[in-house]
Structure formats: C-alpha cells, structure tokens
Coordinates of C-alpha atoms in Angstrom, one line a residue:
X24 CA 163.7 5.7 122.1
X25 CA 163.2 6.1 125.9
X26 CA 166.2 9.0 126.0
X27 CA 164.6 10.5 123.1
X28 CA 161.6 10.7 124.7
X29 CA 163.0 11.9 127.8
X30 CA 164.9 14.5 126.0
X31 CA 161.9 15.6 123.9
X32 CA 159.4 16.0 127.3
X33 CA 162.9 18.0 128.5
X34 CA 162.6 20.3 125.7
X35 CA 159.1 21.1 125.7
X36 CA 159.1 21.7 129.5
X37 CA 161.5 24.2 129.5
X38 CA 160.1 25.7 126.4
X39 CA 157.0 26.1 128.5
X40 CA 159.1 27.5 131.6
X41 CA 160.6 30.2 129.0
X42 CA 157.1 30.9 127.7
X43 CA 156.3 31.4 131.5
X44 CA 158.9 33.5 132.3
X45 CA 159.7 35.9 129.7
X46 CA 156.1 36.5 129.2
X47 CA 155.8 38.3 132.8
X48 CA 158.5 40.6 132.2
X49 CA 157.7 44.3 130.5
X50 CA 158.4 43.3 127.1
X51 CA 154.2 44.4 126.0
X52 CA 150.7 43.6 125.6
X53 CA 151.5 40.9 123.2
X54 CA 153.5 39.2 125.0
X55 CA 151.8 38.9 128.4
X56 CA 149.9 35.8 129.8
X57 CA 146.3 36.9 130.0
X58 CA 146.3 39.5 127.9
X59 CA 144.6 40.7 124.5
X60 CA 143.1 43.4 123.0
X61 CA 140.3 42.4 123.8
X62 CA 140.9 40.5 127.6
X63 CA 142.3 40.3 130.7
X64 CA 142.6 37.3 132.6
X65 CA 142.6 37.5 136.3
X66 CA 142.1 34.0 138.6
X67 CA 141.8 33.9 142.2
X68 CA 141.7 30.7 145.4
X69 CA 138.8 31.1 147.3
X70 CA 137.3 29.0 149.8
X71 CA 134.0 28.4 148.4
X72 CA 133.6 25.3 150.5
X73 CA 135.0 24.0 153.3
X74 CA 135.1 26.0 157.2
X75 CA 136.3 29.2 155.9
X76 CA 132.9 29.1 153.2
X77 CA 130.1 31.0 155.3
X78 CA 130.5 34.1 154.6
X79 CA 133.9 34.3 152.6
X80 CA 132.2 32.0 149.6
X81 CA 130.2 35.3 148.8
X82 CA 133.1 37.3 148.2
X83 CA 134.3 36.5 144.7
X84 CA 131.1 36.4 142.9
X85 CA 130.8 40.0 144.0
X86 CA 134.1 40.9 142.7
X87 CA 132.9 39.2 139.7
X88 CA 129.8 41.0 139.4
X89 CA 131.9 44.3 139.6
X90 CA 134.2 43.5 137.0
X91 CA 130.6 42.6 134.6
X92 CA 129.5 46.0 135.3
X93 CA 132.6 47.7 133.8
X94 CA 132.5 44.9 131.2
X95 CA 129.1 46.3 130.3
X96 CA 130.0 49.9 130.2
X97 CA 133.1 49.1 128.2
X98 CA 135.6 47.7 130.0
X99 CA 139.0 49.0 130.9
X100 CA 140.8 50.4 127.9
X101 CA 138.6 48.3 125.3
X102 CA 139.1 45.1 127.3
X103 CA 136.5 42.9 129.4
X104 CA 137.9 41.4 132.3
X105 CA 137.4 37.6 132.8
X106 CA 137.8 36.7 136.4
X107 CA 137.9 32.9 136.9
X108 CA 137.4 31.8 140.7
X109 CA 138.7 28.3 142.2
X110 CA 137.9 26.2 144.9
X111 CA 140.5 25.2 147.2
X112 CA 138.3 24.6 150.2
X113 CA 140.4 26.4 153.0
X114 CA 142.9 23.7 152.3
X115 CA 146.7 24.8 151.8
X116 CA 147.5 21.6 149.0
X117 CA 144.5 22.4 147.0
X118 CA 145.6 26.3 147.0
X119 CA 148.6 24.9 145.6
X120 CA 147.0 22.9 142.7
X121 CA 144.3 25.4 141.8
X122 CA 147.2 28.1 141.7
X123 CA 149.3 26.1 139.3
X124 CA 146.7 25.1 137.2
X125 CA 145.7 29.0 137.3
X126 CA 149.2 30.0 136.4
X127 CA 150.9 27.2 134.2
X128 CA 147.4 26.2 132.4
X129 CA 145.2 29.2 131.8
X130 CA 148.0 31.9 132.1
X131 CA 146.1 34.5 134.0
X132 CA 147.6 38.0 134.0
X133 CA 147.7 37.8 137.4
X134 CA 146.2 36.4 140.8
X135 CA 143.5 38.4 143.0
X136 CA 142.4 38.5 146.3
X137 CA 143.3 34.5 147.1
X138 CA 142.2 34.0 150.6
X139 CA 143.2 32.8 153.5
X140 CA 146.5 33.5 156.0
X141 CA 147.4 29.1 155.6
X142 CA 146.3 29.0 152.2
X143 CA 147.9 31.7 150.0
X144 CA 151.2 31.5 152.0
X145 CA 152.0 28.4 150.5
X146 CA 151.9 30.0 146.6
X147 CA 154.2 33.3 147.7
X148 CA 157.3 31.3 145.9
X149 CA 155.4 29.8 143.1
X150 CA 153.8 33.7 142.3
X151 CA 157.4 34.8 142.7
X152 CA 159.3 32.6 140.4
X153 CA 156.5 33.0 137.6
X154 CA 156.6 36.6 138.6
X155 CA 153.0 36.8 138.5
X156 CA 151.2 39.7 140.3
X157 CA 149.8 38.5 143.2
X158 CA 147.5 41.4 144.3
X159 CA 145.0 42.5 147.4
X160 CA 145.6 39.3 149.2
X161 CA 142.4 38.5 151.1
X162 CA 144.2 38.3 154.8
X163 CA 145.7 40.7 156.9
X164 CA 149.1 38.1 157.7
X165 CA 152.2 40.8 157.6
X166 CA 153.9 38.6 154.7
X167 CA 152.5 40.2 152.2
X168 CA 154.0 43.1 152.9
X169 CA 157.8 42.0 152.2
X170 CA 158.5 44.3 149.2
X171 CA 162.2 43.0 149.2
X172 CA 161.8 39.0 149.1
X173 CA 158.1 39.4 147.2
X174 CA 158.1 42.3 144.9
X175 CA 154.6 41.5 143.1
X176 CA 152.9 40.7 146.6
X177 CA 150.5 43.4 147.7
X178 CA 148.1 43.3 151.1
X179 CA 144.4 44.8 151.2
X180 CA 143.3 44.0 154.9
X181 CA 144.7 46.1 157.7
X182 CA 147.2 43.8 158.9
X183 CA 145.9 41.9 161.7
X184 CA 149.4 43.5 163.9
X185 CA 147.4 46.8 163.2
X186 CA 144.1 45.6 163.9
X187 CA 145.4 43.8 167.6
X188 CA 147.2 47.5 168.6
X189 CA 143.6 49.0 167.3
X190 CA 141.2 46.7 169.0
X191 CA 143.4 46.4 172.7
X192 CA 143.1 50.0 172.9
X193 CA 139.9 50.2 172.4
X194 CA 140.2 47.4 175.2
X195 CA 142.7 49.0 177.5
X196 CA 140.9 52.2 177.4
X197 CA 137.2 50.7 178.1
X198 CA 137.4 47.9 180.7
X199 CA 140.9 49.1 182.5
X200 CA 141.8 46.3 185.2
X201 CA 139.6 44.0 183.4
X202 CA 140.7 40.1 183.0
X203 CA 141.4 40.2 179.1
X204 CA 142.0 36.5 177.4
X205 CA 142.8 35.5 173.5
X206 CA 141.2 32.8 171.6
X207 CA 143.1 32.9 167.9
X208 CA 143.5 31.0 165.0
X209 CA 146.9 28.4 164.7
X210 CA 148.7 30.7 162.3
X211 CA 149.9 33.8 161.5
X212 CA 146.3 35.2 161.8
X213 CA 146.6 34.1 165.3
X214 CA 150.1 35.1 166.1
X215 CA 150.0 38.8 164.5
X216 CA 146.5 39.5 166.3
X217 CA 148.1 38.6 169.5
X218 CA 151.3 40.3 168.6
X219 CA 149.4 43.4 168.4
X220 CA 147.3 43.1 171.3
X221 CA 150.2 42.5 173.4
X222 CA 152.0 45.8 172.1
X223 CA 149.1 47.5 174.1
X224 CA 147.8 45.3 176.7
X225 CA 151.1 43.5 177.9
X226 CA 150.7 39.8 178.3
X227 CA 147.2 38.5 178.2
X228 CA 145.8 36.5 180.9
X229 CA 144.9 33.4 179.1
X230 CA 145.7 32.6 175.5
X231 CA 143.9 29.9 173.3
X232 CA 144.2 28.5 169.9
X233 CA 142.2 26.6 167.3
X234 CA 142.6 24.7 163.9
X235 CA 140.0 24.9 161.4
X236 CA 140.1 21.2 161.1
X237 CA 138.2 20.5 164.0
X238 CA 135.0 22.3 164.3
X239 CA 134.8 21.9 168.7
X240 CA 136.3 25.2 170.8
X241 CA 134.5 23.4 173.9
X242 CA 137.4 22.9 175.7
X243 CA 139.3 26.7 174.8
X244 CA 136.2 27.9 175.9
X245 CA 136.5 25.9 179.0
X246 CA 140.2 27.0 180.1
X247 CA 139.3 30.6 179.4
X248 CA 136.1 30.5 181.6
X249 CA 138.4 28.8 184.4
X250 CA 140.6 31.5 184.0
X251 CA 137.8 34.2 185.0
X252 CA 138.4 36.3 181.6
X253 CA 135.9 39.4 181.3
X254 CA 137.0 40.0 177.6
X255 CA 138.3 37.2 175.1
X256 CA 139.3 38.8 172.5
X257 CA 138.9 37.1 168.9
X258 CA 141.3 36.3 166.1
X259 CA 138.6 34.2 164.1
X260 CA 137.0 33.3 160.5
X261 CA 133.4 33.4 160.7
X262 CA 132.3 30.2 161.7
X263 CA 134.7 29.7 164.8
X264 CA 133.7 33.2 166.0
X265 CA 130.0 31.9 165.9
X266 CA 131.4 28.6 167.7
X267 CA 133.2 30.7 169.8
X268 CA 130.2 33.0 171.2
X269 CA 127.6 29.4 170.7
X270 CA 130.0 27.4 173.2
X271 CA 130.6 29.9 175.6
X272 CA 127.1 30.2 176.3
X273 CA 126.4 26.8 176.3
X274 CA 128.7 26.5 179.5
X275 CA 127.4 30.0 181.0
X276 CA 130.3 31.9 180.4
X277 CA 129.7 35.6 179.5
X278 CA 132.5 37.5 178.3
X279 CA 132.4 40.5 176.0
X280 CA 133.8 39.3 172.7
X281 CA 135.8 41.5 170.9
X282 CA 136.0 40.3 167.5
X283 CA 138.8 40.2 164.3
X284 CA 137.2 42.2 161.4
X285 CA 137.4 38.8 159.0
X286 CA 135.3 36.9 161.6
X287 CA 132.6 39.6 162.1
X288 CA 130.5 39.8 159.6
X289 CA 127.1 40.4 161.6
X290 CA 124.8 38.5 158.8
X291 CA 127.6 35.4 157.8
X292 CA 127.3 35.1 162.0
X293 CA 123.5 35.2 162.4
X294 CA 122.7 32.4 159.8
X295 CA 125.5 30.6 161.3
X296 CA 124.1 30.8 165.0
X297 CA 120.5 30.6 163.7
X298 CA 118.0 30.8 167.4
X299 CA 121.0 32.1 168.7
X300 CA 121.6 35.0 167.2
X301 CA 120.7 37.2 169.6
X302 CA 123.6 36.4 171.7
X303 CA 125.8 38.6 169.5
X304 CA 124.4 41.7 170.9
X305 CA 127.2 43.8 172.1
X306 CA 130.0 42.3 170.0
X307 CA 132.6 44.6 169.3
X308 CA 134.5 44.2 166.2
X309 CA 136.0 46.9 163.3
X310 CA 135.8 47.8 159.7
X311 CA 137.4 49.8 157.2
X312 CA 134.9 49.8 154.7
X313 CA 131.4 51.0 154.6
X314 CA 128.9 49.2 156.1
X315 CA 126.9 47.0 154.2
X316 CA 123.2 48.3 156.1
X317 CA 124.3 52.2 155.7
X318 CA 122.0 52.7 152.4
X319 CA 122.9 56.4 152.7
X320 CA 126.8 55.8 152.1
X321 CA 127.1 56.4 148.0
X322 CA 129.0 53.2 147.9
X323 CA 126.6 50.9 149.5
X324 CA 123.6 52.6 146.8
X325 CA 126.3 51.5 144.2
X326 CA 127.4 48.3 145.5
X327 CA 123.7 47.7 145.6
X328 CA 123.1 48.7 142.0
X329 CA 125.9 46.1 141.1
X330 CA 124.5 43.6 143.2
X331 CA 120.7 43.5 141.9
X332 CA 122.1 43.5 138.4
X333 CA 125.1 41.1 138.1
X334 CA 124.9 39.3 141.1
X335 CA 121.8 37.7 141.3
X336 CA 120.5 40.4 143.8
X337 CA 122.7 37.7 146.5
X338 CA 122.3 38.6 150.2
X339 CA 123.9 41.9 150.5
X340 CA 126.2 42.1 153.9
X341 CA 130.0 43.0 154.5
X342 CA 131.7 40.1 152.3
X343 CA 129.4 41.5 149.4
X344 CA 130.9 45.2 150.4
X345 CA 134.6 43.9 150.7
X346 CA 134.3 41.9 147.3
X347 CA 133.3 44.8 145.4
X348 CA 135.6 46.8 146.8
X349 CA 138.3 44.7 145.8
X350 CA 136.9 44.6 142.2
X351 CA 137.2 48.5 141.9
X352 CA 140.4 48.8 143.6
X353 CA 141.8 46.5 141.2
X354 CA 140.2 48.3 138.2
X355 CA 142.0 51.1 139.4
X356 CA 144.9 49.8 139.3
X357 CA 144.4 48.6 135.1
X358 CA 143.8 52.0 134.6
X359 CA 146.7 53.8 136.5
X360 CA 149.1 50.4 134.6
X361 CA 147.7 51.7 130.9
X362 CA 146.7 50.9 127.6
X363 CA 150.1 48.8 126.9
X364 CA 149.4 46.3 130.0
X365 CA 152.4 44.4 131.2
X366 CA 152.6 42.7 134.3
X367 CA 155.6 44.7 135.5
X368 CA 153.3 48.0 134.3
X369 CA 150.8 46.8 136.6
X370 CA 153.3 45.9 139.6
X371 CA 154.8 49.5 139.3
X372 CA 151.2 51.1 139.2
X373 CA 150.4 49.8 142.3
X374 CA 153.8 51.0 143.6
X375 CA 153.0 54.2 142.8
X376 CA 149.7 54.3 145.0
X377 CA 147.8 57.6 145.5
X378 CA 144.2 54.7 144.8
X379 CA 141.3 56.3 146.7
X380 CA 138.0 54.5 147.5
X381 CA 135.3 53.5 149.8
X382 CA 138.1 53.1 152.9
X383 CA 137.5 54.9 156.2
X384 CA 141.2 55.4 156.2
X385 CA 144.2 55.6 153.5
X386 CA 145.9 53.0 151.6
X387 CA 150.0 52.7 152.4
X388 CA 151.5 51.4 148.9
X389 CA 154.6 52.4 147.8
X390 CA 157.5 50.6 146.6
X391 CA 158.6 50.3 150.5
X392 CA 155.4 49.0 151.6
X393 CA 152.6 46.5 150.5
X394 CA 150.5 46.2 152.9
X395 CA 146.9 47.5 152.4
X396 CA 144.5 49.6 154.5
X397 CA 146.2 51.6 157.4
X398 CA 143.7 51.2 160.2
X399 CA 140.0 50.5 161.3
X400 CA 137.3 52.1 162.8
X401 CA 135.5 49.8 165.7
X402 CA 131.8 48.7 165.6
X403 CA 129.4 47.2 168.0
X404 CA 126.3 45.2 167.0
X405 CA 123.2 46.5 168.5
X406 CA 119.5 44.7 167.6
X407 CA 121.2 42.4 165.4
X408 CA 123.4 45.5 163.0
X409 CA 126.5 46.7 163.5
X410 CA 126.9 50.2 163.4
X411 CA 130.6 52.4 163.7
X412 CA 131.3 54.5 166.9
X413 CA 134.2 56.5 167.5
X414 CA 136.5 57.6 165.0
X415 CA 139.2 55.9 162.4
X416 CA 142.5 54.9 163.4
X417 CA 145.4 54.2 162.2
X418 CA 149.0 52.5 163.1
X419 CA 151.8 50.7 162.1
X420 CA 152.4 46.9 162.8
X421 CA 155.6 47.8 165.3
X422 CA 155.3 50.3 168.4
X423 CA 154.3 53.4 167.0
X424 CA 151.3 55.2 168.1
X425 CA 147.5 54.4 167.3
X426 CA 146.3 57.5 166.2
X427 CA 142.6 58.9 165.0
X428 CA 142.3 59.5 161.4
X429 CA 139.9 62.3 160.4
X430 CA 140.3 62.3 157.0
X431 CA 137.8 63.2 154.5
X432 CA 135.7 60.6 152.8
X433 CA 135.5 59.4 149.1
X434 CA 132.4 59.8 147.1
X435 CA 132.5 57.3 143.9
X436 CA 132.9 58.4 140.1
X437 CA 129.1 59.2 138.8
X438 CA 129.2 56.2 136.7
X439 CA 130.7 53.8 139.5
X440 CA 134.1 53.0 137.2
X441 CA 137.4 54.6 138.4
X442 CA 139.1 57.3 135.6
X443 CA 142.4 56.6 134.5
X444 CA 144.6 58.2 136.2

C-alpha cells in the first residue's frame, strides 16, 4: 500500500512537472499558465517589509495601480492584468518560497520586477527550468544580462557597472586629486559599483562594506573618516544610505556623498533621517527616469493622474515614478507579444526591443543583450529636491567610453497606454 502510494504521489508530481513545463513553451494562449481570454497573471517578490522596505515597499502598488488604469480603459487585447505582489522581506529563502508558490501554485504567466541583487539571484534557476519569463528585474546586478545561460532574464536598472563608470567620472572630473573612498553593499550591488568606479578612478583609497542584517555602519564610517576620504562614494538601498550620511555626522565626518541611484530617493531618505534631513543637501546621486517633483514632464502629470486614482493618491516620489514605469514598459511589451500570448511570444517581443518611454536614455534589448537602461543622468539635492544637471550618459559595463547622450525625449500616448506595435 505504501509503494502504491509512493508510486501514485510519483505520478501526480511529474504530471504537475509536465503541466509546468510544456505549458511555457509556444504551443498558444490556451495552453499557457496565467493566461485566458480574459487574464493575465503576472506575480512579483518585493520587499514590503524588512531593511530594504522604506522606499522600495511603494514600488509595486504603483505598478499595480498602472496595470488598474489599463484594466479600466480595456485592458491589453481584451484582457485585465492581475498583478499579485509577495512579501519576502529582503530575505533570499523567503524569495525562494514566495517564488515557488508564485510559479508551481498560482501559475503566473510570468514574474515582474522581483527586487533585490541577494534576493532574486537565488530564483534565476528555478525561472529557468520552469522557463518562466522573468522580466525588468528591479536591480542593476550584471546577471541578468546573461542571454546565453538565462534566456527569459531581462534587466531594467542601468547596471550598477554602468552607473560606477557614470558616477566616478562625474567624480574624477569634479574633485581631481581628491581622497575618494567606497562604502557598498556585500554583494554583487557592491562589487559591480565598485567594479565600475575603479574602471575610472583606479583603486579607491579606502573601501567598506555592509550587510543588511545589521542596521550599525558606525564603525565603516569610522575607518573611512581615519582614512581622510573627501568623497565616499555609495553603493546603498535606502535606509543604509540614510545610516550612512546619519553616522558620519554623528562622528563629524563631512564627506561629499555620492550616492547609487536605488539608495537615493530624496523623499524615502528624508522620512528616514527625520530632523536630519537637512544633512542631505548636496548629495549627488543619478536617475534615468523623470523626476518625481518635475510636474511639467508629461509623464510625471500622468503618473500623477494614475496615482490620485488607483493608488490611493500614496506619496508621490521616485519609487512611485520607477513603479509606473515598469507597469507601462511591461504593457508594452503584451502588446508588441500579441493577441495569441505565449510565454516564448513574450520572451521574443522583448528580444526584439525598439520599447520607448519616460527614460532619459535608450533601452539595449536585443537577443544579445538583456540588460535594461543604458546610462544615467546625475542629480544633486538642493533645499531638500533633487533636480538633474548636466546631460545623459551612457556606457557599457566593460572599458568603453562614457559618452553624453542627447537624444530626444518621449512624450506619452494621449491616453497614457502604449499602442501595439
């Protein structure tokens, strides 16, 4: 009875696998996870507690609240899009559960934007053996862009290689003979930030890292005010970029901060800091989107739109910006796939590229690449706002050349939804 058992359980599992499997190839609508003729079921990780929440817990909802405005105006070829958001607190084995029960229980079509460099590392296998789109990764970590090993993996940061080449030159250019010293996170956020800086700058002269597990930069802060630095440079999430900047002035050490784009959001850092919020004046950081207080840009007046009617009117700053973004980007991509949505349709259509949006510079896919925005264009908070200065740029994640980009922006559709293209 046992054996029988055994063999039964046997059975059923690897009719389940088979279900899994064949489902995600391009056999048609009907038979792909997630999809109807009337749905599309999209899941995502996301950190809505834990140390990666402030700031990066607001991201989701807003892609959320994009997809229920094309949900209200129809949809995307007759079908709503149902975005279902997990918790896995910043925490690499509950990205792993949340992701399995995403994939192997509710069958989404595919996974969006899962956050985090630690986190979403972990599920790059798992995706690839369910060969289940893994789109717009919310980190700028270089493996997502391994078109050969993970076909269905696709970057939307600039990765943070690109950023580190963009923000030391910026550096190199601006305080030349100046002491410059690296605080970064214990991963590959950390290690392709300083990979990049280095490109430019050579050797830094002092080089710190943190986990997120313990919330005390006291004594990084320590070693790079004993080693004189006049810029520390940040690789960061939010809330250790606010430690970062808190601590150092708590010992009096005054560097100018030059900050990752994920750990700059100027509002996420205020409320974080509280009374001490003035002590971000002068940061430098970068974007590549627009700017959440720019209420001229056509994007932030429909962003804005979205947000007061599907979001709860939530605190409008950058992560609001970035999750929106995401949300039209990946409509976009729905509409290039087609009517008879596959997974592998929807794989190829993001292949094929030629997406434009609300980006100050171009987005690389193709079949040979997967990572996402090219460049960044720097910022410097002034009276509490960030505003840009300078120009784009743009560069690769090896030794090529950081070059200005002065291409033309992107207005959005009339009615805020992407055409098919």
């Amino acid at each position: 009875m046992k054996r029988t058992a055994t063999v039964l359980a046997a059975l059923l599992l690897a009719a389940g696998c088979s279900n899994g499997n064949s489902n995600s190839s391009g056999g048609g609508t009907s038979n792909t996870p997630g999809v109807t003729d009337t749905e599309i079921l999209v899941g995502t990780h996301q950190p809505l507690t834990g140390p990666a929440a402030a700031g990066y817990s607001s991201i989701a909802p807003a892609t959320k609240a994009y997809f229920d405005y094309v949900n209200a105006n129809g949809g995307v070829n007759g079908r709503k899009i149902t975005y279902k958001i997990m918790d896995d607190g910043y925490n690499p084995s509950n990205t792993q559960q949340v992701v399995r029960q995403l994939v192997l229980q509710d069958k989404v079509f595919a996974i969006l934007n899962g956050l985090g460099t630690p986190t979403h590392t972990g599920v790059l296998d798992f995706l690839k053996t369910n060969r289940v789109p893994d789109l717009f990764v919310a980190s700028g970590s270089r493996s997502w862009n391994q078109p050969d090993k993970y076909s269905g993996t696709f970057g939307f940061n600039p990765d943070y290689t690109v950023e580190g080449k963009i923000l030391a030159t910026y550096v190199k250019t601006t305080y030349p003979g100046k002491k410059v010293c690296f605080l970064g996170q214990d991963d590959d956020f950390g290690r392709d930030s300083l990979a990049g800086i280095e490109k430019v700058l050579g050797p830094v002269a002092a080089k710190q890292n943190y986990v997120t597990s313990n919330p005390n930069v006291g004594p990084q802060m320590g070693a790079l005010k004993a080693a004189a630095c006049d810029v520390v440079m940040l690789a960061t999430i939010p809330g250790f970029t606010a430690l970062s900047i808190g601590t150092a002035a708590k010992i009096g050490f005054k560097p100018q901060f030059v900050v990752s784009n994920v750990g700059s959001d100027p509002t996420t850092l205020a409320k974080t800091l509280g009374a001490a919020a003035p002590l971000l004046e002068g940061v430098v950081a970068a974007n590549y989107l627009p700017l959440a207080t720019d209420d001229a840009n056509p994007w932030i007046q429909l962003y804005k739109k979205v947000n007061s009617q599907f979001n709860n009117n939530a605190t409008f700053d950058n992560n609001v910006v970035y999750g929106m973004s995401v949300g039209y980007l990946f409509v976009q991509a729905l509409q290039s796939a087609g009517k008879d949505l596959t997974r592998d349709k929807l794989v190829a259509a993001v292949e094929k590229g030629g997406f434009t949006g609300p980006g100050l510079v171009p987005l690389r896919f193709s079949a040979q690449d997967h990572s996402g925005y090219a460049g960044e264009q720097l910022t410097k908070l002034v009276g509490g706002k960030a505003t840009y200065f300078g120009t784009p740029y743009q560069t690769d994640d090896g030794d090529g050349a950081v070059t200005a980009y002065s291409g033309a922006a992107v207005t959005p559709p009339q009615n805020g939804i992407p055409a098919a293209q």
